[in-house]
Structures are given as structure tokens and as C-alpha cells.
CSV table of C-alpha atoms and ligand atoms in Angstrom, one decimal:
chain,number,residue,atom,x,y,z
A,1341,UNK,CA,75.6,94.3,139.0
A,1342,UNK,CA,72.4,91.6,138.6
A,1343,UNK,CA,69.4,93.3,138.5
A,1344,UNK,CA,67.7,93.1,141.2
A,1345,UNK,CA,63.8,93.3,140.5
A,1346,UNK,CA,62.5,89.8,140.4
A,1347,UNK,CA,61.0,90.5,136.9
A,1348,UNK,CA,58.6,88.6,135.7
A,1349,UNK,CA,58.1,89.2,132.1
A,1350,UNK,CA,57.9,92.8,130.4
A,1351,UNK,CA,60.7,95.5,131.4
A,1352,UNK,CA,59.0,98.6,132.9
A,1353,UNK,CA,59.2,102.1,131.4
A,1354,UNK,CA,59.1,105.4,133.6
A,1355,UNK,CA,59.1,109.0,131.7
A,1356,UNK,CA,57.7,111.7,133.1
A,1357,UNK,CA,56.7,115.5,131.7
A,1358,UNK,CA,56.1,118.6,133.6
A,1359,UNK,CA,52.7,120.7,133.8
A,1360,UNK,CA,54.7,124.1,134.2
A,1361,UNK,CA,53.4,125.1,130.8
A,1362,UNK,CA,51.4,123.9,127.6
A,1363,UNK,CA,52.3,120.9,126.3
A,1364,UNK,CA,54.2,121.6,122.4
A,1365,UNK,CA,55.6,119.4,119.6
A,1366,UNK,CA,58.9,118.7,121.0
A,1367,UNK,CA,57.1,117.1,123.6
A,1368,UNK,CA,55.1,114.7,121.7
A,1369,UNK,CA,57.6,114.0,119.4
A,1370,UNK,CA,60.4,114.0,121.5
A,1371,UNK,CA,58.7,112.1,123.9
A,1372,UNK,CA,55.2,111.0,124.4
A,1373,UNK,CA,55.0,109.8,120.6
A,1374,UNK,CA,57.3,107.2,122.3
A,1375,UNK,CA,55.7,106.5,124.9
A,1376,UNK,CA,52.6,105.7,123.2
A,1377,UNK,CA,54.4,103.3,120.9
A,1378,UNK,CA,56.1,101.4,124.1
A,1379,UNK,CA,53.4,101.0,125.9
A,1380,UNK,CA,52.5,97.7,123.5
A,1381,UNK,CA,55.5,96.4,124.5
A,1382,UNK,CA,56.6,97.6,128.1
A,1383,UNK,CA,55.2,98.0,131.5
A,1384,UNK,CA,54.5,101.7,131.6
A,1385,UNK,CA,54.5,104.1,133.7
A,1386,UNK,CA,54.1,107.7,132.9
A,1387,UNK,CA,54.0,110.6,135.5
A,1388,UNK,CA,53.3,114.0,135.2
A,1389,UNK,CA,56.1,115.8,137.4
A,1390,UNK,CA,53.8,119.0,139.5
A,1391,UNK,CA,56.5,118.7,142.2
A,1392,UNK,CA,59.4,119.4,139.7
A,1393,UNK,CA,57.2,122.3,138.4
A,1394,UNK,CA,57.1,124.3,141.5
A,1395,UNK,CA,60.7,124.3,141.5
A,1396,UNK,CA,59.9,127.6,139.8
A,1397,UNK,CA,57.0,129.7,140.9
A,1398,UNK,CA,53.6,128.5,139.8
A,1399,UNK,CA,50.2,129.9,140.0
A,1400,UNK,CA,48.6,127.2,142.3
A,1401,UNK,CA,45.1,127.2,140.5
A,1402,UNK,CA,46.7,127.4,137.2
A,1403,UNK,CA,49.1,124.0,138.7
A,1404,UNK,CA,46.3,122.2,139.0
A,1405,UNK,CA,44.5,122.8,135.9
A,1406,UNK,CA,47.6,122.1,134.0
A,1407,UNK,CA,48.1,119.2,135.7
A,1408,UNK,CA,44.7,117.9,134.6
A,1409,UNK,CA,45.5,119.0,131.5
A,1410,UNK,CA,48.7,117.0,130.8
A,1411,UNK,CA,47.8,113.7,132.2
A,1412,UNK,CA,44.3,114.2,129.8
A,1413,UNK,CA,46.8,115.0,126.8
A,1414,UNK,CA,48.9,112.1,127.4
A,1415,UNK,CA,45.8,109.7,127.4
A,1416,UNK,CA,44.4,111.6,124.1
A,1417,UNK,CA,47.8,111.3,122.5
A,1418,UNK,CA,47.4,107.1,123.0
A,1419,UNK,CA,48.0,106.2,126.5
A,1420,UNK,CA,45.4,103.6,127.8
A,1421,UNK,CA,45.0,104.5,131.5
A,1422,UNK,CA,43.8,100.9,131.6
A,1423,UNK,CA,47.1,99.3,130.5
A,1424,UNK,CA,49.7,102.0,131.5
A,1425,UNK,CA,49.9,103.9,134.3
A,1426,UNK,CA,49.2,107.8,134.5
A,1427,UNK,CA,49.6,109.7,137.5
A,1428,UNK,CA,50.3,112.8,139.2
A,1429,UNK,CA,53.7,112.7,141.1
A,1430,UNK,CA,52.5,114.6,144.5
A,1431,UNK,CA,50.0,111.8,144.7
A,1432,UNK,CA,52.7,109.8,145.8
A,1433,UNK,CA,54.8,110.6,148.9
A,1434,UNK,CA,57.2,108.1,148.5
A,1435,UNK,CA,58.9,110.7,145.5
A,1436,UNK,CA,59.6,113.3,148.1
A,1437,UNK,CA,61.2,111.0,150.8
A,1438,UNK,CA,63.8,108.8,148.5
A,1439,UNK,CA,64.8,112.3,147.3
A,1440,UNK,CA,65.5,113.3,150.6
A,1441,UNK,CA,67.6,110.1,150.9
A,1442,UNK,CA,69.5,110.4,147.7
A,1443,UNK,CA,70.0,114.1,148.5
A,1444,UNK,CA,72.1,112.8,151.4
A,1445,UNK,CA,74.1,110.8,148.7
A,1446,UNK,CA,74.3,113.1,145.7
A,1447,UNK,CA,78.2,115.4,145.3
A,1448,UNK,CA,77.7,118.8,145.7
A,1449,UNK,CA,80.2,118.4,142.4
A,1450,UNK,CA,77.7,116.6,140.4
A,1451,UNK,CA,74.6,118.9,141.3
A,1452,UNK,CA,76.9,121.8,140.0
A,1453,UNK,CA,77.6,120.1,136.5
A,1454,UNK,CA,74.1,120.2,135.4
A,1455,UNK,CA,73.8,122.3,132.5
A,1456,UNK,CA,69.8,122.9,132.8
A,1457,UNK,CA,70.2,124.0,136.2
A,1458,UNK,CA,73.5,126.4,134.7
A,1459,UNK,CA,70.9,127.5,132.2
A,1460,UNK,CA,68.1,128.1,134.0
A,1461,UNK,CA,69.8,129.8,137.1
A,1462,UNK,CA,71.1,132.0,134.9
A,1463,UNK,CA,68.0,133.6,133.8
A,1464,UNK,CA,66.7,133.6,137.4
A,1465,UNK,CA,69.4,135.1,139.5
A,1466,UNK,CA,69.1,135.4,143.3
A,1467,UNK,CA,65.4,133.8,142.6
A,1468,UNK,CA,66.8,130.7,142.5
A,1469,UNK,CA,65.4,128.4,144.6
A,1470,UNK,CA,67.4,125.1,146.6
A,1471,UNK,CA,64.7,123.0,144.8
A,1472,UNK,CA,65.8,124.0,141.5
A,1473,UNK,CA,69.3,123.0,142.4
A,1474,UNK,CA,67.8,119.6,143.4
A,1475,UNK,CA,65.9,118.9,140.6
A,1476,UNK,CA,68.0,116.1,139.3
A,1477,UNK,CA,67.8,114.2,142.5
A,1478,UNK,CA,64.0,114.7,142.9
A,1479,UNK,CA,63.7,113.2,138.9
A,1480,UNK,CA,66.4,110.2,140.2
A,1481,UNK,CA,63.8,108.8,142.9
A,1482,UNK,CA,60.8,109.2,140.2
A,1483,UNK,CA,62.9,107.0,138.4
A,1484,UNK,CA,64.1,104.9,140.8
A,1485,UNK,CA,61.7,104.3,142.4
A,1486,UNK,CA,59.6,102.3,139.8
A,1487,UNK,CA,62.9,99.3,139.5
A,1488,UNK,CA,62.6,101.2,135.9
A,1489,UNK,CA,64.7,99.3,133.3
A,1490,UNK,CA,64.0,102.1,130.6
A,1491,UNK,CA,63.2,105.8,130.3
A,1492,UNK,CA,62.2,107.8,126.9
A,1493,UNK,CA,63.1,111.5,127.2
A,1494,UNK,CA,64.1,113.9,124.4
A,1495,UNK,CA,68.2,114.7,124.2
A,1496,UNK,CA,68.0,117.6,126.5
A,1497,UNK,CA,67.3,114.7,129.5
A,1498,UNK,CA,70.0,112.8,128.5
A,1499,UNK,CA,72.7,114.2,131.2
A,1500,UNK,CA,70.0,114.0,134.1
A,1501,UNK,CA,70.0,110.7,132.9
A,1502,UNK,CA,73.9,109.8,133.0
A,1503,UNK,CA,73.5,111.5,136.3
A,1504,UNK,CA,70.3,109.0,137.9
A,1505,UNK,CA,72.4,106.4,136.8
A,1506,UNK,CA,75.8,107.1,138.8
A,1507,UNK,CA,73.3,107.8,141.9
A,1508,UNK,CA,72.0,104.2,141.7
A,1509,UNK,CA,75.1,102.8,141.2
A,1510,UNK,CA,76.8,104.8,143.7
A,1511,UNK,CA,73.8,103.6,146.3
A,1512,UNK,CA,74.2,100.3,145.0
A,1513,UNK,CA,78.1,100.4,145.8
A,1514,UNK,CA,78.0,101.6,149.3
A,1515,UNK,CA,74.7,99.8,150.5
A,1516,UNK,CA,74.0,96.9,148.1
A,1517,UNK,CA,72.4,96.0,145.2
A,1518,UNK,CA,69.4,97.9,145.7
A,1519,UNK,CA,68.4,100.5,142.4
A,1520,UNK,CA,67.9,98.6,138.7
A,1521,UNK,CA,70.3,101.4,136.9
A,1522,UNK,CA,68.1,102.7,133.8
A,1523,UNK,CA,68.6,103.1,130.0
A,1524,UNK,CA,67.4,105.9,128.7
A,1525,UNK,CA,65.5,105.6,125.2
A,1526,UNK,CA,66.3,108.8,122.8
A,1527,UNK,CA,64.4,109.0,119.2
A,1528,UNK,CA,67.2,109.2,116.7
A,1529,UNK,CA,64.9,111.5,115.0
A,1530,UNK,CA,62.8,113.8,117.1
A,1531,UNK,CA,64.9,114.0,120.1
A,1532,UNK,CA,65.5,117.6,119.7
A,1533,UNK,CA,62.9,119.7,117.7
A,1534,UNK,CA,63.8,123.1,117.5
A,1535,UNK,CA,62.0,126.5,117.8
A,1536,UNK,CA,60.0,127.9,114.7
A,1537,UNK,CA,61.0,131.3,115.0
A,1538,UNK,CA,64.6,130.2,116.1
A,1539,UNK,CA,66.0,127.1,115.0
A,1540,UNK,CA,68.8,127.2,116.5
A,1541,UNK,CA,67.7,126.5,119.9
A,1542,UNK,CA,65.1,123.5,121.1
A,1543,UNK,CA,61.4,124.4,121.1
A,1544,UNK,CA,60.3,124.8,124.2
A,1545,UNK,CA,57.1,126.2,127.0
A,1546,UNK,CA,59.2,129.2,128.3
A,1547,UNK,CA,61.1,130.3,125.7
A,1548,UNK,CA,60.7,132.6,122.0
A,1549,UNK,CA,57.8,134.4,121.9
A,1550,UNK,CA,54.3,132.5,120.6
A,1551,UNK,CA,55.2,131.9,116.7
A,1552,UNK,CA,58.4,129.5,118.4
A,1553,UNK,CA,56.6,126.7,119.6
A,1554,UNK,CA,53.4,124.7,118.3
A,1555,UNK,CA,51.1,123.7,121.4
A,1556,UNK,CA,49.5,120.5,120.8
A,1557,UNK,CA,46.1,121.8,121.3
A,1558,UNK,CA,46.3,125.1,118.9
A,1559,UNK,CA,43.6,125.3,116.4
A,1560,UNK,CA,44.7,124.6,113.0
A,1561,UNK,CA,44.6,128.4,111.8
A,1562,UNK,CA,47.0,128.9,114.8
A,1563,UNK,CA,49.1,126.5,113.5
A,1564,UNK,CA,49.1,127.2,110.0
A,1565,UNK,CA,50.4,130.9,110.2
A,1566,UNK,CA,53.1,129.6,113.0
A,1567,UNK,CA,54.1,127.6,109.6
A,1568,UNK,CA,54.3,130.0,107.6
A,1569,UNK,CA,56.0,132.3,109.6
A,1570,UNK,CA,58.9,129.9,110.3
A,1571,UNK,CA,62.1,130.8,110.0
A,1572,UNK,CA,63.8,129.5,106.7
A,1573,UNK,CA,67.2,131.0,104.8
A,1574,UNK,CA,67.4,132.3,101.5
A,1575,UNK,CA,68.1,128.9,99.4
A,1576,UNK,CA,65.3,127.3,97.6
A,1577,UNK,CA,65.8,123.5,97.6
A,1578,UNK,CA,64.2,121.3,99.8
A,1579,UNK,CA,66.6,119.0,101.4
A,1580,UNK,CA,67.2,117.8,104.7
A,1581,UNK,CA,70.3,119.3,105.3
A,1582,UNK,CA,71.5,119.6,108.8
A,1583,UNK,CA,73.4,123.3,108.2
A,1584,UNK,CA,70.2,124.9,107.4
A,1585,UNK,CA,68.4,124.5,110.8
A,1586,UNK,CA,64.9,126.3,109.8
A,1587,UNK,CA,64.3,124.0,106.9
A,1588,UNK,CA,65.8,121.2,108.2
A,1589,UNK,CA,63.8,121.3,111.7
A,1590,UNK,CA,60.5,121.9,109.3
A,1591,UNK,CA,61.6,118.4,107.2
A,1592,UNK,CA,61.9,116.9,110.7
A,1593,UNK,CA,58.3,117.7,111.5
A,1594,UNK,CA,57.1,116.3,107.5
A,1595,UNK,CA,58.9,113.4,108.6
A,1596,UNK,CA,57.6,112.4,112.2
A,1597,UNK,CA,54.3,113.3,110.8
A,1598,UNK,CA,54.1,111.2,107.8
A,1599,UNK,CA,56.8,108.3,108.4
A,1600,UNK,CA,57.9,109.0,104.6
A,1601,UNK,CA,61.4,108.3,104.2
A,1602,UNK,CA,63.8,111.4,103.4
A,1603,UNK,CA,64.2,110.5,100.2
A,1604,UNK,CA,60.5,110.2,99.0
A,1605,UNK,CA,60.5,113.6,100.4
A,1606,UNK,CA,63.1,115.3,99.0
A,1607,UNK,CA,61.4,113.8,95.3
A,1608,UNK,CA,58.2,115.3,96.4
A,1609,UNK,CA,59.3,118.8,96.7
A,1610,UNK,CA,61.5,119.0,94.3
A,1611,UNK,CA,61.2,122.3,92.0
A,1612,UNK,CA,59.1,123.5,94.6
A,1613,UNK,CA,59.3,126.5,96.9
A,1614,UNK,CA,59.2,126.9,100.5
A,1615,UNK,CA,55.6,128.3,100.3
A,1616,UNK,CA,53.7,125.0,99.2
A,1617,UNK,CA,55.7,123.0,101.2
A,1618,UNK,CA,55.6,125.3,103.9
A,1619,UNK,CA,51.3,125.1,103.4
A,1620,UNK,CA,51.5,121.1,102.7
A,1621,UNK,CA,53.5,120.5,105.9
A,1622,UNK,CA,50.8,122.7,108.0
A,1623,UNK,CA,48.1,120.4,106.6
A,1624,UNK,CA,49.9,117.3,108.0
A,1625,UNK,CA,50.4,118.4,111.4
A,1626,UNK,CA,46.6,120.1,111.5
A,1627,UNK,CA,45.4,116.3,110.4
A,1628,UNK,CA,48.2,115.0,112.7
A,1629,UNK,CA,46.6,116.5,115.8
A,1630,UNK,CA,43.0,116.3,115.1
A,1631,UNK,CA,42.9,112.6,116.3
A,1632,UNK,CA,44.4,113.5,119.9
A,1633,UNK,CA,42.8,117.2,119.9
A,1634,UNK,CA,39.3,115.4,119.2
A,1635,UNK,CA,40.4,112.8,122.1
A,1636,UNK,CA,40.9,115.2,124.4
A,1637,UNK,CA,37.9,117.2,124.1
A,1638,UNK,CA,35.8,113.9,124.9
A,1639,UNK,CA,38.0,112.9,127.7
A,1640,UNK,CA,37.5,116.5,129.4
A,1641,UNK,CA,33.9,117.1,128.9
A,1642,UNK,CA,33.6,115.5,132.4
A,1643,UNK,CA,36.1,117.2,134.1
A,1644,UNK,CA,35.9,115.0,137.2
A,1645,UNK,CA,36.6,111.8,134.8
A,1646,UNK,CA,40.7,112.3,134.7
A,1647,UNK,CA,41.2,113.1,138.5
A,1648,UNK,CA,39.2,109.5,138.9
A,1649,UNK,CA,42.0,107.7,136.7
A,1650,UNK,CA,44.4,109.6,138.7
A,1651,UNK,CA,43.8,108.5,141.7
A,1652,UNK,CA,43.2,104.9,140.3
A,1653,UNK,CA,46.3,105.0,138.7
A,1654,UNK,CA,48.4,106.3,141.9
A,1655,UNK,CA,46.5,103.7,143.8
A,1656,UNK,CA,47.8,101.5,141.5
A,1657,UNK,CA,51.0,102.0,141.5
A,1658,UNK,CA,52.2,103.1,145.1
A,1659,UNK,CA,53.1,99.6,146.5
A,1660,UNK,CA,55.3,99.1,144.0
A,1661,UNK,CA,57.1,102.7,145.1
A,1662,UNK,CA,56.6,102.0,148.8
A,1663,UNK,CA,58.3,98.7,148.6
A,1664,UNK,CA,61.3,100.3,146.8
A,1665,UNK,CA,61.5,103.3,149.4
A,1666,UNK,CA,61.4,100.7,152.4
A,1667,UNK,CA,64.1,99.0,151.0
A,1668,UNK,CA,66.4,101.8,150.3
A,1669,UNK,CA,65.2,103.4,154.3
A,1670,UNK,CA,66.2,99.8,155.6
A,1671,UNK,CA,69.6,99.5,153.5
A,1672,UNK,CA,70.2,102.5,155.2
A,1673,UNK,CA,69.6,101.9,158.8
A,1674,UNK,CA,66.5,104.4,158.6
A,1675,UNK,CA,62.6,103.3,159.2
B,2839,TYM,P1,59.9,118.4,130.2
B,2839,TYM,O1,58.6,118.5,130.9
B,2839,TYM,O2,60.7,119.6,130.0
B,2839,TYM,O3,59.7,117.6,128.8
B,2839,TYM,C1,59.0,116.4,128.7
B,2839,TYM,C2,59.6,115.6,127.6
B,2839,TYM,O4,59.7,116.3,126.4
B,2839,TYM,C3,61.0,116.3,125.9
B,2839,TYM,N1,61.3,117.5,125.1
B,2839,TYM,C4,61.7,117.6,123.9
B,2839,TYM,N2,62.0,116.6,123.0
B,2839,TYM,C5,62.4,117.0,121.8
B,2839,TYM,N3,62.5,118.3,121.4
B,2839,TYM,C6,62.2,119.3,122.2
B,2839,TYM,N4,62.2,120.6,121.9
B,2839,TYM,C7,61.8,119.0,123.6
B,2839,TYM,N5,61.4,119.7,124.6
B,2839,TYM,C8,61.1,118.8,125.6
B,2839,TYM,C9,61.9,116.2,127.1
B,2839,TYM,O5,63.2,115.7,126.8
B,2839,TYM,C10,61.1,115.2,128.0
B,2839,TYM,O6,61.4,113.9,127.6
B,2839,TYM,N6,62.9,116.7,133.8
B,2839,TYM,C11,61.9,116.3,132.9
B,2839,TYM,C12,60.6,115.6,133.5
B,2839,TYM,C13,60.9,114.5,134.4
B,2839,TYM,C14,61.2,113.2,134.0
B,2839,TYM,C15,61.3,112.4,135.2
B,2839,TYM,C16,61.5,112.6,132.8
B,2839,TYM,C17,60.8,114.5,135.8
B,2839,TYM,N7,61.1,113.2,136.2
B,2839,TYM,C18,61.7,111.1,135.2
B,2839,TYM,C19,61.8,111.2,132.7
B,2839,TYM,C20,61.9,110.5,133.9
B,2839,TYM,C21,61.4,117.5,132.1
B,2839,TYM,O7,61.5,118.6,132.6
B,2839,TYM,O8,60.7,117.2,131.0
């Protein structure tokens, strides 16, 4: 299928990140680490997702804040609001109406295959709203929307992914070449860090207690006992070796951090016990985050200054969303 956005140099990027709890490690490496580095290269867009975080209960003032606080972290982490878009999706209508349209396309089948949705309904029972169930359509039009050629997500996006891209094409097939079907872009390292306290599944804002996850604005103290603490096994050497998930997941970090190579690292900690490395690899995520934690303080002191580049950047980018939706209302006879 051609593509059909009339493109005119760079290929755009869409990713988006959800304000339904603090922003941690997996995160930023996982995801907006990338972003930062794409946005030389690409057109970017990057959204924070408040509609996709109500699909669970959410304080309302606390929504907002965290809102605030997310697109403010993604701009302290690297993103130029000047050269890549940041905005807040509820600022633009257009999300919630090409939902509704691909809800009117999307199996039933398909929905029920979702393994976050299998996951997360789980744990919520007869609270589980129709909105969680839609979730994957509502993330389709973000993406969708934008003609988005390319979308960085960690690994546990990846089926939501496969699943936006048999929408499009499934539009595509039964009213014409409308959608650009999107890539995604998954980190070969990074794309799944895991919890401190238990490496064995993905760090993350709702799950393990507080010594799991590392938040990106935790004061280094807080970060250096959630170090220590980690979970490791009862070997000594230092290697990154995938059956030993605690260790391994800790290396990961080192790595990210510094952009040694493995084997450099291995050398360096040779001999050595888990305790120094443990303390060494504290220090590099403490001086790590002091560059965006520093950011973000400046960018906050005003607290009016984000919600102006907001709404610049929703301003920005609406026509470009609006012209998609009308197409996708007139291919199908609606509007
Ligand atoms: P969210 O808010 O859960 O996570 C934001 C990004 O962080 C990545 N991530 C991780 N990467 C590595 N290791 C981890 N432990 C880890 N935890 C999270 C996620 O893969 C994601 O890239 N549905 C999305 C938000 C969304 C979106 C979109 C993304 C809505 N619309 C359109 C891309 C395009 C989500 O819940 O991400």
C-alpha cells in the first residue's frame, strides 16, 4: 500500500506516556531516552495520554498535576518544545472521535486478545470499565492520527502495536488508502527494565511496593538504598547473564547509564562484590538524573510556564489531526 502522506522530508514520530502515576526508569529508558535521541532526526510528536489514564479511576486534581508533571519531565529529560511537539491528549478532540470510528471497525476478537487488558482486568474484577477494554483503539487514533511513520515504545507496547497496525490496514482495505501503517521502534537494550525488588517482572507505576521501581525525580539517597536493596542471587561474579535476572537487570541500568560496552564492564568489576558495584552503579544513575532533575525544577518554578507550551503545542499540531479525522469521517460517508 503507497503511503499516502505527501511527505515532505523527515518521517514523523508519535509515542505517547501516561500521567496515571510517577514517571520511573523503565520509562526513560524504555522510552523517552529514545525519544530524546530521535527528535534530531524525526518530526516528533510526543503526547502525554490523560484520556488513557482515566480508563482506571483517577483523582481529578491529582490528573492534572501529573499531567503537568509528565509533559515538564519529558522536556527536562531533552525534548525541545520548540522543535518537537508536546502535548496533552484531551487537548485535542480529534483523539476521541477517530476512536469512536475505529471502534466501529475493531473485532470484538481482537480487543479480547490483548494481554494488558487480560492482565489488568484481572486485578480489577467487575471494576472494569468499557474504556479499559478500548484502550487499544483509543492509542490506534493517537497514532493514527498524526500519518505517523514510527512509534518508540518499550516491549510491553509491542502487541498494541501489531494491533494499530492491522486497524489501519484493515480501514485501508475496506475504504482506501487512508492510515500510513506505523513501525514501532523498540531499544534492543532497555525495552524491558525490570523491577528492583522483583526482577522477574517489568518495573512499573502500579506494581511492587516502593523499593521496585526508581522514579525519575527521587532524591539520590532515595535512590541509593533502592540500590542496595535490590534483589541479587547468591553468586558473586559480575556478568551480564540473562538467567540471573537481579544482576542482570542492575548491568542493564550500568549500561544505559554509561554507554560502556559489556565487556569493559564485566573487566571493571571483576573480583569485586555486589556491594561496590551495587554503590558505583547508584552513583551513575544519581549523576545520570541530576541533569534532567535540575531541568525540571527550573522549568516548574513557574508553574503556569508548561500549560503555555501546552497549549502552544496542541495549537500546533491540531490541523494536522483534524485533516486526518476529516478524511477518515469522509471515507466513511460521515461529516
Ligand atoms: P506507559 O505510560 O505505560 O509507558 C510509557 C512508555 O514507557 C515504556 N515502559 C517501559 N519500557 C521499558 N521497561 C519498562 N519497565 C517499562 N515500563 C514502561 C512503555 O513501553 C511506553 O513506551 N499505552 C501506552 C501509552 C500510549 C502510547 C500511545 C504509546 C498511549 N497512546 C501511542 C505510543 C503511541 C502506555 O501505557 O505507556
Amino acid at each position: 500500500m503507497g503511503n499516502p502522506r505527501d511527505k515532505e522530508g523527515k518521517e514523523r514520530v508519535f509515542s505517547g506516556i501516561q500521567p496515571s502515576g510517577d514517571m520511573h526508569l523503565g520509562n526513560y529508558l524504555g522510552a523517552v531516552k529514545n525519544w530524546v535521541t530521535m527528535a534530531s532526526q524525526y518530526d516528533c510528536i510526543y503526547c502525554v495520554v490523560d484520556l488513557h489514564a482515566i480508563t482506571v479511576y483517577q483523582d481529578p486534581k491529582t490528573l492534572q498535576d501529573k499531567s503537568r508533571e509528565a509533559a515538564a519531565l519529558i522536556m527536562a529529560a531533552g525534548i525541545d518544545p520548540e522543535k518537537s511537539t508536546v502535548f496533552i491528549q484531551s487537548h485535542i478532540h480529534a483523539h476521541a472521535e477517530l476512536t469512536w470510528l475505529l471502534n466501529c471497525l475493531a473485532p470484538i476478537g481482537w480487543m479480547q486478545r490483548m494481554t494488558q487488558f487480560k492482565e489488568k482486568s484481572e486485578k480489577q474484577k467487575e471494576n472494569v470499565s468499557v474504556g479499559l477494554f478500548g484502550y487499544p483503539v483509543l492509542m490506534a487514533a493517537d497514532i493514527l492520527l498524526y500519518d505517523t511513520d514510527l512509534v518508540p515504545v518499550g516491549e510491553d507496547q509491542k502487541q498494541h502495536l501489531e494491533f494499530t497496525r492491522d486497524l489501519a490496514q484493515r480501514f485501508n482495505s475496506k475504504y482506501g488508502a487512508t492510515f500510513i501503517v506505523p513501525e514501532p521502534s523498540i531499544p534492543t537494550v532497555g525495552a524491558r527494565i525490570m523491577g528492583l525488588e522483583n526482577p522477574e517482572r517489568k518495573m512499573s507505576k502500579s506494581e511492587g511496593g516502593e523499593g521496585n521501581t526508581i522514579y525519575l525525580l527521587d532524591p539520590p539517597d532515595k535512590i541509593r538504598k533502592k540500590i542496595k536493596r535490590a534483589t541479587t542471587d547468591s553468586l558473586r561474579d559480575i556478568l551480564f547473564d540473562e538467567s540471573r535476572p537481579g544482576i542482570y537487570n542492575l548491568l542493564i541500568l550500568y549500561e544505559l547509564f554509561t554507554g560502556d560496552e559489556r565487556e569493559v564492564i564485566e573487566a571493571r568489576f571483576k573480583g569485586k562484590g555486589y556491594g561496590d558495584f551495587k554503590a558505583e552503579l547508584a552513583e551513575v544513575v544519581v549523576e545520570g538524573l541530576r541533569p534532567l532533575q535540575s531541568r525540571y525544577k527550573e522549568l516548574t518554578a513557574d508553574p503556569t510556564y508548561i500549560d503555555t507550551l501546552l497549549s502552544q503545542g496542541a495549537d500546533r499540531i491540531r490541523p494536522v489531526a483534524e485533516r486526518v479525522l476529516a478524511k477518515a469521517k469522509q471515507r466513511m460517508g460521515v461529516g
